Tab-separated table of C-alpha atoms in Angstrom:
chain	number	residue	atom	x	y	z
L	1	MET	CA	-3.209	31.315	41.830
L	2	ILE	CA	-1.913	34.657	40.356
L	3	ASP	CA	1.035	35.024	42.541
L	4	LEU	CA	1.562	31.083	42.383
L	5	ILE	CA	2.236	31.691	38.653
L	6	HIS	CA	3.871	34.834	39.199
L	7	THR	CA	6.581	33.535	41.811
L	8	TYR	CA	6.839	29.908	39.897
L	9	TRP	CA	6.266	30.577	36.184
L	10	LEU	CA	10.115	30.334	35.264
L	11	TYR	CA	10.834	27.401	37.384
L	12	PHE	CA	7.960	25.582	35.906
L	13	LEU	CA	8.773	26.386	32.547
L	14	VAL	CA	12.839	25.407	32.655
L	15	GLY	CA	13.253	24.051	36.203
L	16	GLN	CA	16.551	25.338	37.648
L	17	TYR	CA	17.949	26.212	34.157
L	18	PRO	CA	20.243	27.905	33.564
L	19	GLN	CA	21.903	27.292	37.488
L	20	GLY	CA	20.978	23.751	37.392
L	21	PRO	CA	19.587	21.245	34.706
L	22	LEU	CA	16.935	22.248	32.315
L	23	GLY	CA	13.664	20.913	33.539
L	24	GLY	CA	9.897	21.740	33.761
L	25	VAL	CA	7.988	22.278	30.581
L	26	ALA	CA	10.735	22.668	28.270
L	27	LEU	CA	12.297	19.531	29.250
L	28	THR	CA	8.867	17.481	28.793
L	29	VAL	CA	8.548	19.081	25.272
L	30	LEU	CA	12.017	18.249	24.521
L	31	LEU	CA	11.720	14.643	25.601
L	32	ALA	CA	8.325	14.204	23.774
L	33	GLY	CA	9.580	15.822	20.787
L	34	PHE	CA	12.799	13.463	20.689
L	35	ALA	CA	10.875	10.392	21.398
L	36	LEU	CA	8.523	11.100	18.401
L	37	LEU	CA	10.980	12.096	16.065
L	38	LEU	CA	12.899	8.655	16.786
L	39	SER	CA	10.054	6.303	17.432
L	40	MET	CA	8.640	7.485	13.846
L	41	PRO	CA	11.631	5.909	11.767
L	42	PHE	CA	11.721	2.510	14.060
L	43	GLY	CA	7.983	2.473	13.887
L	44	LEU	CA	7.720	2.620	10.137
L	45	ALA	CA	10.457	-0.056	10.569
L	46	MET	CA	8.397	-2.345	12.628
L	47	GLY	CA	5.401	-2.101	10.429
L	48	LEU	CA	7.175	-2.686	7.497
L	49	ALA	CA	8.838	-5.490	9.199
L	50	ARG	CA	5.376	-6.959	10.287
L	51	THR	CA	3.758	-6.946	6.861
L	52	SER	CA	6.912	-8.474	5.491
L	53	GLY	CA	7.072	-11.436	3.156
L	54	ARG	CA	10.133	-12.606	4.796
L	55	ARG	CA	9.859	-14.561	8.215
L	56	ALA	CA	13.369	-13.313	9.466
L	57	LEU	CA	12.037	-9.911	9.355
L	58	ARG	CA	8.480	-10.521	10.549
L	59	TRP	CA	8.929	-12.973	13.149
L	60	PRO	CA	10.961	-11.031	15.526
L	61	ALA	CA	8.940	-7.792	15.063
L	62	THR	CA	5.866	-9.614	15.912
L	63	GLY	CA	7.855	-11.092	19.358
L	64	LEU	CA	8.782	-7.719	20.012
L	65	VAL	CA	5.425	-6.277	19.589
L	66	TYR	CA	3.751	-9.079	21.571
L	67	LEU	CA	6.242	-8.534	24.520
L	68	VAL	CA	6.286	-4.606	24.804
L	69	ARG	CA	2.681	-4.846	24.271
L	70	GLY	CA	2.278	-7.334	26.888
L	71	ILE	CA	3.996	-4.976	29.800
L	72	PRO	CA	2.961	-1.824	31.517
L	73	LEU	CA	5.069	1.235	30.044
L	74	LEU	CA	6.113	1.739	33.611
L	75	LEU	CA	7.871	-1.529	33.631
L	76	VAL	CA	9.570	-0.530	30.360
L	77	VAL	CA	10.904	2.461	32.100
L	78	PHE	CA	12.356	0.587	34.989
L	79	TRP	CA	14.272	-2.236	32.592
L	80	THR	CA	15.754	0.609	30.829
L	81	TYR	CA	16.501	2.348	33.985
L	82	PHE	CA	17.724	-0.760	36.229
L	83	PHE	CA	19.256	-3.276	33.589
L	84	LEU	CA	20.548	-1.281	30.525
L	85	PRO	CA	23.439	-0.046	32.706
L	86	SER	CA	24.436	-3.560	33.714
L	87	VAL	CA	24.473	-4.200	29.938
L	88	THR	CA	26.283	-1.211	28.949
L	89	GLY	CA	28.340	-0.756	31.812
L	90	HIS	CA	27.783	2.596	32.541
L	91	LYS	CA	24.662	4.608	34.107
L	92	THR	CA	22.499	6.410	31.768
L	93	ASP	CA	21.139	9.862	32.786
L	94	GLN	CA	17.189	10.304	33.387
L	95	PHE	CA	16.287	11.955	30.224
L	96	ASN	CA	17.815	9.226	28.354
L	97	THR	CA	16.349	6.421	30.119
L	98	MET	CA	13.124	7.766	29.681
L	99	LEU	CA	13.875	8.574	25.698
L	100	ILE	CA	14.775	5.053	25.149
L	101	ALA	CA	11.880	3.494	27.279
L	102	LEU	CA	9.637	5.843	25.328
L	103	VAL	CA	11.058	5.269	21.815
L	104	VAL	CA	10.802	1.249	22.770
L	105	PHE	CA	7.210	1.425	23.638
L	106	ASP	CA	6.124	4.210	20.891
L	107	SER	CA	7.773	1.905	18.092
L	108	VAL	CA	5.932	-0.848	19.110
L	109	TYR	CA	2.539	1.011	18.900
L	110	LEU	CA	3.302	2.965	15.936
L	111	GLY	CA	4.516	0.062	14.051
L	112	GLU	CA	0.948	-1.611	14.826
L	113	ILE	CA	-0.606	1.807	13.141
L	114	VAL	CA	1.592	1.538	10.127
L	115	ARG	CA	0.839	-1.948	9.782
L	116	ALA	CA	-3.032	-1.293	9.891
L	117	GLY	CA	-2.628	1.480	7.433
L	118	ILE	CA	-0.581	-0.536	5.012
L	119	GLN	CA	-3.010	-3.378	5.169
L	120	GLY	CA	-5.769	-1.107	4.601
L	121	VAL	CA	-4.614	-0.051	1.308
L	122	PRO	CA	-6.543	-2.400	-1.188
L	123	SER	CA	-4.056	-5.075	-2.661
L	124	GLY	CA	-4.852	-4.037	-6.233
L	125	GLN	CA	-2.615	-0.894	-5.443
L	126	TYR	CA	0.651	-3.045	-4.463
L	127	GLU	CA	-0.258	-5.350	-7.519
L	128	SER	CA	-0.524	-2.867	-10.090
L	129	ALA	CA	2.892	-1.151	-8.702
L	130	ARG	CA	4.446	-4.315	-8.938
L	131	ALA	CA	3.055	-5.399	-12.468
L	132	LEU	CA	4.789	-2.260	-13.492
L	133	GLY	CA	8.252	-3.325	-12.451
L	134	LEU	CA	8.358	-1.220	-9.391
L	135	GLY	CA	10.394	-3.137	-6.532
L	136	HIS	CA	9.070	-3.703	-2.926
L	137	GLY	CA	10.739	-1.052	-1.538
L	138	ARG	CA	9.818	1.789	-4.398
L	139	ALA	CA	5.838	0.450	-4.337
L	140	MET	CA	5.958	0.656	-0.630
L	141	ARG	CA	7.380	4.418	-0.906
L	142	SER	CA	5.744	5.978	-3.615
L	143	VAL	CA	2.387	3.906	-3.585
L	144	ILE	CA	1.346	2.046	-0.676
L	145	LEU	CA	2.672	4.570	2.208
L	146	PRO	CA	1.508	7.724	0.929
L	147	GLN	CA	-1.919	6.270	0.863
L	148	ALA	CA	-1.532	4.577	4.025
L	149	LEU	CA	-0.446	7.662	6.279
L	150	ARG	CA	-3.537	9.426	5.457
L	151	SER	CA	-5.887	6.795	7.021
L	152	MET	CA	-3.031	6.405	9.811
L	153	LEU	CA	-2.779	9.950	10.778
L	154	PRO	CA	-5.876	9.907	13.340
L	155	SER	CA	-4.069	6.814	15.120
L	156	LEU	CA	-0.620	8.635	15.018
L	157	VAL	CA	-1.987	11.691	16.398
L	158	ASN	CA	-3.358	9.426	19.339
L	159	GLN	CA	-0.119	8.056	19.903
L	160	PHE	CA	1.584	11.114	19.974
L	161	VAL	CA	-0.810	12.828	22.215
L	162	SER	CA	-0.151	9.722	24.659
L	163	THR	CA	3.823	9.968	24.333
L	164	ILE	CA	3.154	13.439	25.489
L	165	LYS	CA	1.475	12.516	28.546
L	166	ALA	CA	3.686	9.526	29.011
L	167	THR	CA	6.880	11.913	29.623
L	168	SER	CA	5.025	12.472	33.096
L	169	LEU	CA	6.254	9.038	34.158
L	170	GLY	CA	9.743	10.240	34.210
L	171	TYR	CA	8.682	11.649	37.323
L	172	ILE	CA	9.307	8.149	39.153
L	173	ILE	CA	12.953	7.860	38.068
L	174	GLY	CA	13.678	11.707	39.058
L	175	LEU	CA	13.525	13.180	35.776
L	176	THR	CA	12.893	16.871	36.577
L	177	ASP	CA	9.902	17.281	34.029
L	178	THR	CA	6.741	19.195	34.208
L	179	SER	CA	5.306	16.563	36.980
L	180	PHE	CA	8.315	16.396	38.904
L	181	ILE	CA	8.611	20.272	39.072
L	182	ALA	CA	4.558	20.621	40.206
L	183	THR	CA	5.468	18.455	42.513
L	184	GLN	CA	8.340	20.381	43.913
L	185	ILE	CA	6.206	23.698	43.943
L	186	ASN	CA	3.392	22.022	45.734
L	187	THR	CA	5.588	20.790	48.516
L	188	GLN	CA	7.015	24.429	48.788
L	189	VAL	CA	3.705	26.190	48.888
L	190	PHE	CA	1.926	22.997	50.416
L	191	THR	CA	-1.382	24.677	50.888
L	192	LYS	CA	-2.618	25.216	47.378
L	193	ALA	CA	-2.170	21.632	45.735
L	194	PRO	CA	-5.790	22.002	43.699
L	195	GLN	CA	-4.126	25.076	42.019
L	196	VAL	CA	-1.032	23.526	41.256
L	197	TYR	CA	-2.238	20.288	39.881
L	198	LEU	CA	-4.887	21.955	38.096
L	199	LEU	CA	-2.197	24.207	36.308
L	200	LEU	CA	-0.011	21.009	35.531
L	201	SER	CA	-3.260	19.645	33.864
L	202	LEU	CA	-3.717	22.567	32.022
L	203	THR	CA	-0.294	22.511	30.967
L	204	TYR	CA	-0.366	19.071	29.452
L	205	PHE	CA	-4.146	19.590	28.102
L	206	ILE	CA	-2.469	22.624	25.910
L	207	LEU	CA	0.358	20.881	24.659
L	208	CYS	CA	-1.797	17.974	23.647
L	209	PHE	CA	-4.596	20.181	22.088
L	210	GLY	CA	-1.916	22.196	20.289
L	211	LEU	CA	-0.618	18.784	18.782
L	212	SER	CA	-4.259	17.578	17.818
L	213	ARG	CA	-4.998	20.840	15.842
L	214	PHE	CA	-1.833	21.055	13.929
L	215	ALA	CA	-2.691	17.094	13.185
L	216	PHE	CA	-6.137	18.049	12.298
L	217	ALA	CA	-4.918	20.904	9.956
L	218	LEU	CA	-2.288	18.438	8.321
L	219	GLU	CA	-5.226	16.131	7.741
L	220	ARG	CA	-7.309	18.669	5.933
L	221	ARG	CA	-4.275	19.648	4.122
L	222	LEU	CA	-3.751	16.475	2.704
L	223	GLY	CA	-7.278	15.773	1.938
L	224	ARG	CA	-7.458	18.705	-0.099
L	225	ARG	CA	-4.613	18.008	-1.968
L	226	THR	CA	-5.975	14.828	-3.403
L	227	SER	CA	-9.591	13.427	-3.660
L	228	SER	CA	-10.336	10.091	-1.935
L	229	PRO	CA	-10.262	6.861	-4.021
L	230	SER	CA	-13.144	5.831	-6.216
L	231	PRO	CA	-15.568	3.382	-4.622
L	232	ALA	CA	-14.883	1.043	-7.926
L	233	ALA	CA	-10.919	1.166	-6.933
L	234	ALA	CA	-11.467	0.740	-3.338
L	235	ALA	CA	-13.805	-2.362	-4.081
L	236	GLY	CA	-10.723	-4.669	-4.239
L	237	PRO	CA	-10.662	-7.441	-6.832
L	238	ALA	CA	-13.038	-9.567	-7.847
L	239	ALA	CA	-13.437	-12.922	-8.350
U	1	MET	CA	6.971	-15.309	-27.148
U	2	ILE	CA	5.044	-16.814	-24.191
U	3	GLU	CA	5.382	-20.638	-23.708
U	4	PHE	CA	3.824	-22.486	-20.983
U	5	ASN	CA	5.188	-25.759	-20.238
U	6	ASN	CA	3.287	-28.153	-18.073
U	7	VAL	CA	2.147	-25.592	-15.741
U	8	ASN	CA	0.095	-26.558	-12.554
U	9	LYS	CA	-1.043	-24.396	-9.744
U	10	TRP	CA	-2.851	-25.014	-6.523
U	11	TYR	CA	-4.627	-22.763	-4.250
U	12	GLY	CA	-4.705	-25.243	-1.089
U	13	LYS	CA	-6.342	-28.150	-2.129
U	14	TYR	CA	-7.979	-26.714	-5.303
U	15	HIS	CA	-6.186	-27.519	-8.458
U	16	ALA	CA	-6.375	-24.024	-10.251
U	17	LEU	CA	-4.362	-24.848	-13.045
U	18	ILE	CA	-3.880	-28.204	-14.603
U	19	ASP	CA	-1.251	-29.134	-16.965
U	20	VAL	CA	-1.391	-26.201	-18.985
U	21	SER	CA	0.858	-26.075	-22.297
U	22	GLU	CA	0.672	-23.499	-24.783
U	23	LYS	CA	2.576	-20.954	-26.847
U	24	ILE	CA	1.784	-17.461	-27.880
U	25	GLY	CA	3.700	-15.879	-30.834
U	26	LYS	CA	4.769	-12.290	-31.294
U	27	GLY	CA	2.010	-10.306	-32.677
U	28	GLU	CA	-0.715	-12.514	-31.756
U	29	VAL	CA	-3.911	-11.618	-30.317
U	30	VAL	CA	-5.189	-14.283	-27.880
U	31	VAL	CA	-8.562	-14.204	-25.989
U	32	VAL	CA	-8.953	-16.438	-22.914
U	33	CYS	CA	-12.451	-17.098	-22.200
U	34	GLY	CA	-14.463	-19.361	-20.286
U	35	PRO	CA	-17.065	-19.523	-16.972
U	36	SER	CA	-15.928	-18.073	-14.233
U	37	GLY	CA	-13.619	-19.921	-11.651
U	38	SER	CA	-12.214	-21.660	-14.966
U	39	GLY	CA	-8.770	-20.436	-14.265
U	40	LYS	CA	-8.260	-17.558	-17.054
U	41	SER	CA	-7.516	-15.124	-14.585
U	42	THR	CA	-5.032	-17.206	-12.857
U	43	LEU	CA	-3.487	-18.023	-15.839
U	44	ILE	CA	-2.987	-14.453	-17.202
U	45	ARG	CA	-1.551	-13.685	-13.767
U	46	THR	CA	0.959	-16.395	-13.867
U	47	ILE	CA	2.623	-14.549	-16.964
U	48	ASN	CA	4.026	-11.902	-15.197
U	49	ARG	CA	4.149	-13.598	-11.691
U	50	LEU	CA	1.511	-12.017	-9.850
U	51	GLU	CA	0.525	-15.671	-8.864
U	52	ALA	CA	3.090	-18.414	-8.316
U	53	ILE	CA	3.002	-21.741	-9.680
U	54	ASP	CA	3.561	-25.013	-8.415
U	55	SER	CA	5.110	-26.930	-11.376
U	56	GLY	CA	6.141	-26.531	-14.878
U	57	SER	CA	7.536	-23.268	-16.428
U	58	ILE	CA	6.612	-20.207	-18.128
U	59	THR	CA	9.028	-18.265	-20.529
U	60	PHE	CA	8.836	-14.931	-21.832
U	61	ASP	CA	11.288	-14.537	-24.849
U	62	GLY	CA	13.217	-17.591	-23.657
U	63	GLU	CA	13.424	-16.559	-20.061
U	64	ASP	CA	11.936	-18.556	-17.350
U	65	ILE	CA	9.798	-15.926	-15.493
U	66	HIS	CA	9.285	-18.363	-12.182
U	67	ALA	CA	12.862	-19.327	-12.188
U	68	PRO	CA	14.326	-18.189	-8.605
U	69	GLY	CA	16.895	-15.080	-8.939
U	70	VAL	CA	15.124	-13.915	-12.584
U	71	ASP	CA	14.997	-10.490	-12.483
U	72	ILE	CA	11.387	-10.111	-12.138
U	73	ASN	CA	11.084	-6.201	-12.259
U	74	ARG	CA	12.837	-6.206	-15.387
U	75	LEU	CA	10.553	-8.623	-16.961
U	76	ARG	CA	7.601	-7.022	-15.613
U	77	SER	CA	8.331	-3.729	-17.032
U	78	ARG	CA	8.368	-5.420	-20.192
U	79	ILE	CA	4.827	-6.756	-19.689
U	80	GLY	CA	1.976	-4.453	-19.398
U	81	PHE	CA	-0.757	-5.676	-17.355
U	82	VAL	CA	-4.413	-4.186	-17.229
U	83	PHE	CA	-6.677	-4.532	-14.130
U	84	GLN	CA	-10.377	-5.355	-14.226
U	85	GLN	CA	-10.476	-2.609	-11.260
U	86	PHE	CA	-8.003	-0.509	-12.993
U	87	ASN	CA	-6.065	0.377	-10.081
U	88	LEU	CA	-4.814	3.846	-10.817
U	89	PHE	CA	-2.876	5.312	-7.728
U	90	PRO	CA	-5.628	7.689	-6.236
U	91	HIS	CA	-2.958	9.958	-4.618
U	92	LEU	CA	-1.206	10.650	-7.881
U	93	THR	CA	-2.563	13.086	-10.620
U	94	VAL	CA	-3.052	10.890	-13.997
U	95	LEU	CA	-0.087	12.206	-15.290
U	96	ARG	CA	1.937	11.417	-12.470
U	97	ASN	CA	0.410	7.517	-12.632
U	98	CYS	CA	1.827	7.581	-15.955
U	99	THR	CA	5.041	8.791	-15.416
U	100	LEU	CA	6.016	7.010	-12.209
U	101	ALA	CA	7.332	3.831	-13.541
U	102	PRO	CA	9.098	5.183	-16.605
U	103	GLN	CA	10.888	7.716	-14.282
U	104	ALA	CA	11.742	4.790	-11.217
U	105	VAL	CA	12.005	1.830	-13.441
U	106	GLY	CA	12.762	3.135	-16.917
U	107	GLY	CA	14.969	5.623	-15.945
U	108	LEU	CA	13.597	8.252	-18.255
U	109	SER	CA	14.106	12.053	-17.182
U	110	PRO	CA	10.906	13.866	-15.721
U	111	ALA	CA	10.709	15.605	-19.111
U	112	GLN	CA	11.130	12.705	-21.147
U	113	ALA	CA	8.445	10.647	-19.080
U	114	ARG	CA	6.253	13.869	-19.304
U	115	ASP	CA	6.560	13.821	-23.241
U	116	LYS	CA	6.005	10.252	-23.589
U	117	ALA	CA	3.057	9.700	-20.936
U	118	MET	CA	1.588	13.011	-22.761
U	119	ALA	CA	1.711	11.211	-26.116
U	120	LEU	CA	-0.097	8.101	-24.769
U	121	LEU	CA	-2.785	10.212	-22.897
U	122	GLU	CA	-3.149	11.714	-26.199
U	123	ARG	CA	-3.545	8.378	-27.888
U	124	VAL	CA	-6.021	7.241	-25.250
U	125	GLY	CA	-7.757	10.457	-25.710
U	126	LEU	CA	-7.564	11.642	-22.125
U	127	ALA	CA	-4.447	14.359	-22.629
U	128	HIS	CA	-6.707	16.968	-21.352
U	129	LYS	CA	-7.310	15.176	-17.871
U	130	ALA	CA	-3.345	14.840	-17.291
U	131	ASP	CA	-3.587	16.755	-14.121
U	132	ALA	CA	-6.959	15.469	-13.075
U	133	TRP	CA	-7.005	12.982	-10.161
U	134	PRO	CA	-8.251	9.586	-10.970
U	135	SER	CA	-11.188	9.944	-8.643
U	136	GLU	CA	-12.526	12.528	-10.982
U	137	LEU	CA	-12.554	10.297	-14.134
U	138	SER	CA	-15.431	7.924	-14.983
U	139	GLY	CA	-14.947	4.174	-14.860
U	140	GLY	CA	-13.870	4.019	-18.602
U	141	GLN	CA	-11.576	6.726	-18.306
U	142	GLN	CA	-9.888	5.385	-15.622
U	143	GLN	CA	-9.335	2.305	-17.498
U	144	ARG	CA	-7.650	4.206	-20.423
U	145	VAL	CA	-5.685	5.905	-18.456
U	146	ALA	CA	-4.520	2.445	-16.731
U	147	ILE	CA	-3.740	1.435	-20.455
U	148	ALA	CA	-1.929	4.297	-21.046
U	149	ARG	CA	0.200	3.818	-17.906
U	150	ALA	CA	0.820	0.193	-18.925
U	151	LEU	CA	2.272	1.503	-22.487
U	152	ALA	CA	4.334	3.936	-20.617
U	153	MET	CA	7.098	1.365	-20.470
U	154	ALA	CA	6.749	0.483	-23.999
U	155	PRO	CA	5.936	-3.371	-23.447
U	156	PRO	CA	6.299	-5.780	-26.169
U	157	LEU	CA	3.361	-7.677	-24.651
U	158	MET	CA	0.018	-6.354	-23.052
U	159	LEU	CA	-1.877	-8.669	-20.422
U	160	PHE	CA	-5.627	-7.435	-20.190
U	161	ASP	CA	-7.417	-9.261	-17.359
U	162	GLU	CA	-11.330	-8.669	-17.550
U	163	PRO	CA	-10.392	-5.027	-18.584
U	164	THR	CA	-14.127	-4.080	-19.075
U	165	SER	CA	-15.900	-6.218	-16.628
U	166	ALA	CA	-16.111	-3.588	-13.522
U	167	LEU	CA	-17.438	-0.800	-16.193
U	168	ASP	CA	-21.112	0.209	-16.983
U	169	PRO	CA	-22.309	-0.871	-20.452
U	170	GLU	CA	-21.823	2.248	-22.161
U	171	MET	CA	-18.238	2.683	-21.196
U	172	VAL	CA	-17.200	-0.688	-22.408
U	173	GLY	CA	-16.933	0.737	-26.061
U	174	GLU	CA	-14.354	3.230	-25.615
U	175	VAL	CA	-11.947	0.772	-23.756
U	176	LEU	CA	-12.232	-1.920	-26.382
U	177	LEU	CA	-11.622	1.052	-29.219
U	178	VAL	CA	-8.259	1.892	-27.276
U	179	MET	CA	-7.543	-2.313	-27.496
U	180	ARG	CA	-8.513	-2.348	-30.750
U	181	ASP	CA	-6.060	0.313	-31.678
U	182	LEU	CA	-3.395	-1.620	-30.258
U	183	VAL	CA	-3.906	-4.596	-32.171
U	184	ARG	CA	-3.743	-2.328	-35.368
U	185	ASP	CA	0.013	-1.878	-34.380
U	186	GLY	CA	0.591	-5.187	-34.324
U	187	MET	CA	0.928	-5.509	-30.487
U	188	THR	CA	0.970	-8.955	-28.822
U	189	LEU	CA	-2.096	-9.428	-26.437
U	190	VAL	CA	-3.695	-12.016	-24.220
U	191	VAL	CA	-6.883	-10.565	-23.042
U	192	VAL	CA	-9.296	-12.639	-20.480
U	193	THR	CA	-12.859	-11.295	-21.608
U	194	HIS	CA	-16.662	-11.712	-21.473
U	195	GLU	CA	-16.554	-9.539	-24.539
U	196	MET	CA	-17.241	-12.110	-27.257
U	197	GLY	CA	-17.858	-9.275	-30.292
U	198	PHE	CA	-14.387	-8.063	-29.334
U	199	ALA	CA	-13.302	-11.883	-29.355
U	200	ARG	CA	-14.695	-12.495	-32.747
U	201	ASP	CA	-13.303	-9.289	-34.463
U	202	VAL	CA	-9.906	-8.907	-33.528
U	203	ALA	CA	-8.580	-12.050	-31.677
U	204	HIS	CA	-6.231	-14.413	-33.691
U	205	ARG	CA	-6.845	-17.485	-31.728
U	206	ILE	CA	-9.452	-18.026	-28.880
U	207	LEU	CA	-8.305	-20.323	-25.761
U	208	PHE	CA	-11.494	-21.899	-23.977
U	209	MET	CA	-10.845	-22.593	-20.734
U	210	ASP	CA	-12.698	-24.871	-18.155
U	211	GLN	CA	-11.798	-26.209	-14.552
U	212	GLY	CA	-8.196	-25.214	-14.799
U	213	ARG	CA	-7.634	-26.589	-18.177
U	214	ILE	CA	-7.513	-25.304	-21.774
U	215	LEU	CA	-10.224	-27.286	-23.489
U	216	GLU	CA	-10.481	-25.779	-26.805
U	217	ARG	CA	-7.886	-23.487	-28.848
U	218	ALA	CA	-9.562	-22.512	-32.237
U	219	THR	CA	-9.782	-19.423	-34.313
U	220	PRO	CA	-12.793	-17.440	-33.568
U	221	ARG	CA	-14.852	-18.546	-36.668
U	222	GLU	CA	-14.104	-22.185	-35.950
U	223	PHE	CA	-14.787	-21.361	-32.059
U	224	PHE	CA	-18.265	-19.569	-32.412
U	225	ASP	CA	-19.484	-21.465	-35.164
U	226	HIS	CA	-18.258	-25.148	-34.723
U	227	PRO	CA	-17.156	-25.206	-30.968
U	228	GLN	CA	-15.752	-28.898	-30.518
U	229	HIS	CA	-15.711	-29.401	-26.723
U	230	PRO	CA	-19.327	-30.048	-25.129
U	231	ARG	CA	-18.224	-27.479	-22.286
U	232	ALA	CA	-17.502	-24.774	-24.830
U	233	ARG	CA	-20.797	-25.278	-26.593
U	234	GLN	CA	-22.330	-25.226	-23.228
U	235	PHE	CA	-20.597	-22.167	-22.647
U	236	LEU	CA	-21.528	-20.474	-25.704
U	237	ALA	CA	-25.216	-21.350	-25.287
U	238	ASP	CA	-25.243	-19.792	-21.867
U	239	ILE	CA	-23.733	-16.443	-22.748
U	240	ARG	CA	-26.100	-16.102	-25.940
U	241	THR	CA	-29.325	-17.033	-23.671
U	242	PRO	CA	-30.207	-13.319	-22.352
U	243	ASN	CA	-31.711	-14.954	-19.205
U	244	THR	CA	-28.362	-16.647	-18.187
U	245	ALA	CA	-25.959	-14.234	-19.366
U	246	ALA	CA	-26.291	-11.698	-16.777
U	247	ASP	CA	-23.489	-12.143	-14.006
């Protein structure tokens, strides 16, 4: 296994780069990173639309959630890969195809997490923000979302971790990500499949574990900065 | 200052406010009382449009609160509202609770908002808690901060929706003391409360509500000594009998 790593570590990390396209772990990290960064604002928008008082926002968002949630990610990838070019008129490369599919898929799931977070904040918080004269947007930004974020964090990490793993689906459309490279290596070496796939698993595990630890540290820091709401304030309005 | 004209409100099929008409003048202290479910909380919440109404109108200084297109945020910033459950923002310090709206809505600079908030916290006796988190305060202290927070917008009108009902008995006094202080300043107050001692001492008028209607309007003396409506007599008898007074 040592010589396996010794021979292929660079190929595993960056693919054929710089002679060819970037691939391997670097590509996986880039893809997951961009997908997370882009799906956060979209997810936030989805969550706000889902909890909006306006039907013109709420209904389309709800429709999109039901649609995307009802089909496997694999099909979202296929749709992006095979049908997007026929709409836009030019071929999308594998990286961007995967990125678009992940952002669409994640936005929907993140949107539901955001919605749960918003709805978990006692309604008195929104009411008292509005009673002070804050508009809807300002009440959301300054009062509701900061509190919602705290309870959303564990679910957000879940989704982020599953995004890292979902990048491996790029394999089926020929994206040279970590899984693809590992398979290539396996084909070349041929006799060391368990070792290769153990390394591949370890790689995903390290990425996900790292993110989880980072999120945990963040959660602790947020928890230290403020204390939890008092039982009376959390009890909600009485009759 | 506030004028209700034939206000009606339904929750589904439940008729929560029935043909309510009433005028509240500048500088008046009005206590609204009545059994639970009588519509008194609903009534006070319609004044700043936390509850919508189905017919009639409510004006505040001549402006129709429930008219479509009215700048409700501007109006609300002139109507202080204090909740039963305090509703302080738990993720913000006491001081920040009091400076958020003045900066975001009132357009004050951080320094101005801070000075003003500190003066108000001083007034409610909690300047030393400015940097504390709401969860570190007792219920009575939280409610006093909530009052300071509402006062920070310098509203000419303050509404209190059962401000002492969620408090332990020993903390009721400190909150009522702050409210009495506002009355001394000549502020207009509408207070929904079960604190009959407070009502008797500081109210200019008492509105007694039951089943969505204002059944009696009287001075505290008239109301407590010579209630006219049978429901009012029943209500006063109930709250004076210790066995049934517990809620």
